[in-house]
Structures are given as C-alpha cells and as structure tokens.
Amino acid sequence: MNKFTEYIKLSYDELMNKVTWPTWEDLQESTIIVMIASLIIALVIGVIDIASSTTLGFFYQLFQN
C-alpha cells in the first residue's frame, strides 16, 4: 500500500508543479479552430453527399426508362 500512496503523491506533485497547462486564451483559440474545422468538414461531406445522390439519381433515371 505504501507504493500506491507514494505513486499518488508523486502524480499529484507532477500535475500541480511540473505540467504546463494551457492558458484560458489558448483553450478558447483551440476550441474555435476545432469548431471551424468541424463545420468545414461537415459542409464538404454534405456537398459530396448531395453531389453523389444527385449523380446517382440521374443515372437511375437514365436506365429506368
């Protein structure tokens, strides 16, 4: 049990004193970048989906008649 207690103490010390945490501004900037990238990727996937659906619908109509 002593090793476990020592591990917890060392882990706490490392998290509080040795880790460099990002600033609030850095976190906000990163969040905005991720949100913008997610929206762009969603739009690209949406455009690809609509284009492929339209193209396949056109081909289905050609061969249906």
CSV table of N, CA and C in Angstrom, one decimal:
chain,number,residue,atom,x,y,z
A,1,MET,N,0.8,-1.2,0.0
A,1,MET,CA,0.0,0.0,0.0
A,1,MET,C,0.9,1.3,0.0
A,2,ASN,N,2.1,1.1,0.5
A,2,ASN,CA,3.0,2.3,0.6
A,2,ASN,C,3.4,2.7,-0.8
A,3,LYS,N,3.6,1.8,-1.7
A,3,LYS,CA,3.9,2.2,-3.1
A,3,LYS,C,2.8,2.9,-3.8
A,4,PHE,N,1.6,2.5,-3.5
A,4,PHE,CA,0.4,3.2,-4.1
A,4,PHE,C,0.3,4.6,-3.6
A,5,THR,N,0.5,4.8,-2.3
A,5,THR,CA,0.4,6.1,-1.7
A,5,THR,C,1.5,7.0,-2.3
A,6,GLU,N,2.7,6.5,-2.4
A,6,GLU,CA,3.8,7.2,-3.0
A,6,GLU,C,3.5,7.6,-4.5
A,7,TYR,N,2.9,6.7,-5.2
A,7,TYR,CA,2.5,6.9,-6.6
A,7,TYR,C,1.5,8.1,-6.7
A,8,ILE,N,0.5,8.1,-5.8
A,8,ILE,CA,-0.5,9.1,-5.8
A,8,ILE,C,0.2,10.5,-5.5
A,9,LYS,N,1.1,10.5,-4.5
A,9,LYS,CA,1.7,11.8,-4.1
A,9,LYS,C,2.6,12.3,-5.2
A,10,LEU,N,3.3,11.4,-5.9
A,10,LEU,CA,4.2,11.8,-7.0
A,10,LEU,C,3.3,12.3,-8.2
A,11,SER,N,2.3,11.6,-8.4
A,11,SER,CA,1.4,12.0,-9.5
A,11,SER,C,0.8,13.4,-9.3
A,12,TYR,N,0.3,13.6,-8.1
A,12,TYR,CA,-0.2,14.9,-7.7
A,12,TYR,C,0.8,16.0,-7.8
A,13,ASP,N,2.0,15.7,-7.3
A,13,ASP,CA,3.1,16.7,-7.4
A,13,ASP,C,3.4,17.1,-8.9
A,14,GLU,N,3.4,16.0,-9.7
A,14,GLU,CA,3.7,16.3,-11.1
A,14,GLU,C,2.6,17.1,-11.8
A,15,LEU,N,1.4,16.8,-11.5
A,15,LEU,CA,0.3,17.5,-12.1
A,15,LEU,C,0.2,19.0,-11.6
A,16,MET,N,0.6,19.2,-10.4
A,16,MET,CA,0.5,20.6,-9.8
A,16,MET,C,1.7,21.4,-10.1
A,17,ASN,N,2.9,20.8,-10.2
A,17,ASN,CA,4.1,21.6,-10.2
A,17,ASN,C,4.9,21.5,-11.5
A,18,LYS,N,4.7,20.4,-12.2
A,18,LYS,CA,5.6,20.1,-13.4
A,18,LYS,C,4.9,20.2,-14.7
A,19,VAL,N,3.6,20.1,-14.7
A,19,VAL,CA,2.9,20.1,-16.0
A,19,VAL,C,2.6,21.6,-16.4
A,20,THR,N,2.8,21.9,-17.6
A,20,THR,CA,2.5,23.3,-18.1
A,20,THR,C,1.1,23.2,-18.7
A,21,TRP,N,0.2,23.8,-18.1
A,21,TRP,CA,-1.2,23.8,-18.5
A,21,TRP,C,-1.5,24.9,-19.5
A,22,PRO,N,-2.3,24.8,-20.5
A,22,PRO,CA,-2.6,25.9,-21.4
A,22,PRO,C,-3.4,27.0,-20.7
A,23,THR,N,-3.2,28.2,-21.2
A,23,THR,CA,-4.0,29.3,-20.7
A,23,THR,C,-5.4,29.3,-21.2
A,24,TRP,N,-6.2,30.0,-20.5
A,24,TRP,CA,-7.6,30.1,-20.9
A,24,TRP,C,-7.8,30.6,-22.3
A,25,GLU,N,-7.0,31.6,-22.7
A,25,GLU,CA,-7.0,32.1,-24.1
A,25,GLU,C,-6.6,31.0,-25.1
A,26,ASP,N,-5.6,30.2,-24.8
A,26,ASP,CA,-5.1,29.2,-25.7
A,26,ASP,C,-6.3,28.1,-25.9
A,27,LEU,N,-6.9,27.8,-24.8
A,27,LEU,CA,-8.1,26.9,-24.9
A,27,LEU,C,-9.2,27.4,-25.7
A,28,GLN,N,-9.5,28.7,-25.6
A,28,GLN,CA,-10.5,29.3,-26.4
A,28,GLN,C,-10.2,29.3,-27.9
A,29,GLU,N,-8.9,29.7,-28.2
A,29,GLU,CA,-8.5,29.7,-29.6
A,29,GLU,C,-8.5,28.3,-30.2
A,30,SER,N,-8.1,27.3,-29.4
A,30,SER,CA,-8.1,25.9,-29.9
A,30,SER,C,-9.6,25.4,-30.1
A,31,THR,N,-10.5,25.8,-29.2
A,31,THR,CA,-11.9,25.4,-29.4
A,31,THR,C,-12.5,26.0,-30.6
A,32,ILE,N,-12.2,27.3,-30.9
A,32,ILE,CA,-12.7,28.0,-32.1
A,32,ILE,C,-12.2,27.3,-33.3
A,33,ILE,N,-10.9,27.0,-33.3
A,33,ILE,CA,-10.3,26.3,-34.5
A,33,ILE,C,-10.9,25.0,-34.8
A,34,VAL,N,-11.2,24.2,-33.7
A,34,VAL,CA,-11.8,22.9,-33.9
A,34,VAL,C,-13.2,23.1,-34.4
A,35,MET,N,-14.0,24.1,-33.9
A,35,MET,CA,-15.3,24.3,-34.3
A,35,MET,C,-15.4,24.7,-35.8
A,36,ILE,N,-14.5,25.5,-36.2
A,36,ILE,CA,-14.5,26.0,-37.6
A,36,ILE,C,-14.1,24.8,-38.5
A,37,ALA,N,-13.1,24.0,-38.1
A,37,ALA,CA,-12.7,22.9,-38.9
A,37,ALA,C,-13.8,21.8,-39.0
A,38,SER,N,-14.5,21.6,-37.9
A,38,SER,CA,-15.6,20.7,-37.9
A,38,SER,C,-16.7,21.1,-38.9
A,39,LEU,N,-17.0,22.4,-38.8
A,39,LEU,CA,-18.1,23.0,-39.8
A,39,LEU,C,-17.6,22.8,-41.2
A,40,ILE,N,-16.4,23.1,-41.5
A,40,ILE,CA,-15.9,23.0,-42.9
A,40,ILE,C,-15.9,21.5,-43.3
A,41,ILE,N,-15.5,20.6,-42.5
A,41,ILE,CA,-15.5,19.2,-42.9
A,41,ILE,C,-17.0,18.7,-43.1
A,42,ALA,N,-17.9,19.2,-42.2
A,42,ALA,CA,-19.3,18.8,-42.3
A,42,ALA,C,-19.9,19.4,-43.6
A,43,LEU,N,-19.5,20.6,-44.0
A,43,LEU,CA,-20.0,21.2,-45.3
A,43,LEU,C,-19.5,20.4,-46.5
A,44,VAL,N,-18.2,20.0,-46.4
A,44,VAL,CA,-17.6,19.3,-47.5
A,44,VAL,C,-18.3,17.9,-47.7
A,45,ILE,N,-18.5,17.2,-46.6
A,45,ILE,CA,-19.1,15.9,-46.6
A,45,ILE,C,-20.6,16.1,-47.1
A,46,GLY,N,-21.3,17.2,-46.7
A,46,GLY,CA,-22.6,17.4,-47.2
A,46,GLY,C,-22.7,17.7,-48.7
A,47,VAL,N,-21.7,18.4,-49.2
A,47,VAL,CA,-21.7,18.7,-50.6
A,47,VAL,C,-21.4,17.4,-51.4
A,48,ILE,N,-20.5,16.6,-50.9
A,48,ILE,CA,-20.2,15.3,-51.6
A,48,ILE,C,-21.4,14.4,-51.5
A,49,ASP,N,-22.1,14.4,-50.4
A,49,ASP,CA,-23.3,13.6,-50.3
A,49,ASP,C,-24.4,14.0,-51.3
A,50,ILE,N,-24.6,15.3,-51.4
A,50,ILE,CA,-25.6,15.8,-52.3
A,50,ILE,C,-25.2,15.6,-53.7
A,51,ALA,N,-24.0,15.8,-54.0
A,51,ALA,CA,-23.5,15.6,-55.4
A,51,ALA,C,-23.6,14.1,-55.8
A,52,SER,N,-23.2,13.2,-55.0
A,52,SER,CA,-23.3,11.8,-55.3
A,52,SER,C,-24.7,11.3,-55.4
A,53,SER,N,-25.6,11.8,-54.5
A,53,SER,CA,-27.0,11.5,-54.6
A,53,SER,C,-27.6,12.0,-55.9
A,54,THR,N,-27.3,13.2,-56.2
A,54,THR,CA,-27.9,13.8,-57.5
A,54,THR,C,-27.4,13.0,-58.7
A,55,THR,N,-26.1,12.7,-58.7
A,55,THR,CA,-25.5,11.9,-59.8
A,55,THR,C,-26.1,10.5,-59.9
A,56,LEU,N,-26.2,9.8,-58.8
A,56,LEU,CA,-26.8,8.5,-58.9
A,56,LEU,C,-28.3,8.6,-59.3
A,57,GLY,N,-29.0,9.6,-58.8
A,57,GLY,CA,-30.4,9.7,-59.2
A,57,GLY,C,-30.5,10.0,-60.7
A,58,PHE,N,-29.6,10.7,-61.2
A,58,PHE,CA,-29.6,11.0,-62.7
A,58,PHE,C,-29.4,9.7,-63.5
A,59,PHE,N,-28.4,8.9,-63.0
A,59,PHE,CA,-28.1,7.6,-63.7
A,59,PHE,C,-29.3,6.6,-63.5
A,60,TYR,N,-29.9,6.6,-62.4
A,60,TYR,CA,-31.1,5.7,-62.2
A,60,TYR,C,-32.2,6.1,-63.1
A,61,GLN,N,-32.4,7.4,-63.3
A,61,GLN,CA,-33.5,7.8,-64.2
A,61,GLN,C,-33.2,7.4,-65.7
A,62,LEU,N,-31.9,7.5,-66.1
A,62,LEU,CA,-31.5,7.1,-67.4
A,62,LEU,C,-31.8,5.7,-67.7
A,63,PHE,N,-31.5,4.8,-66.8
A,63,PHE,CA,-31.7,3.4,-67.0
A,63,PHE,C,-33.1,2.8,-66.7
A,64,GLN,N,-33.8,3.7,-66.0
A,64,GLN,CA,-35.2,3.2,-65.6
A,64,GLN,C,-36.1,3.2,-66.8
A,65,ASN,N,-36.0,4.2,-67.7
A,65,ASN,CA,-36.9,4.3,-68.8
A,65,ASN,C,-36.4,3.4,-69.9
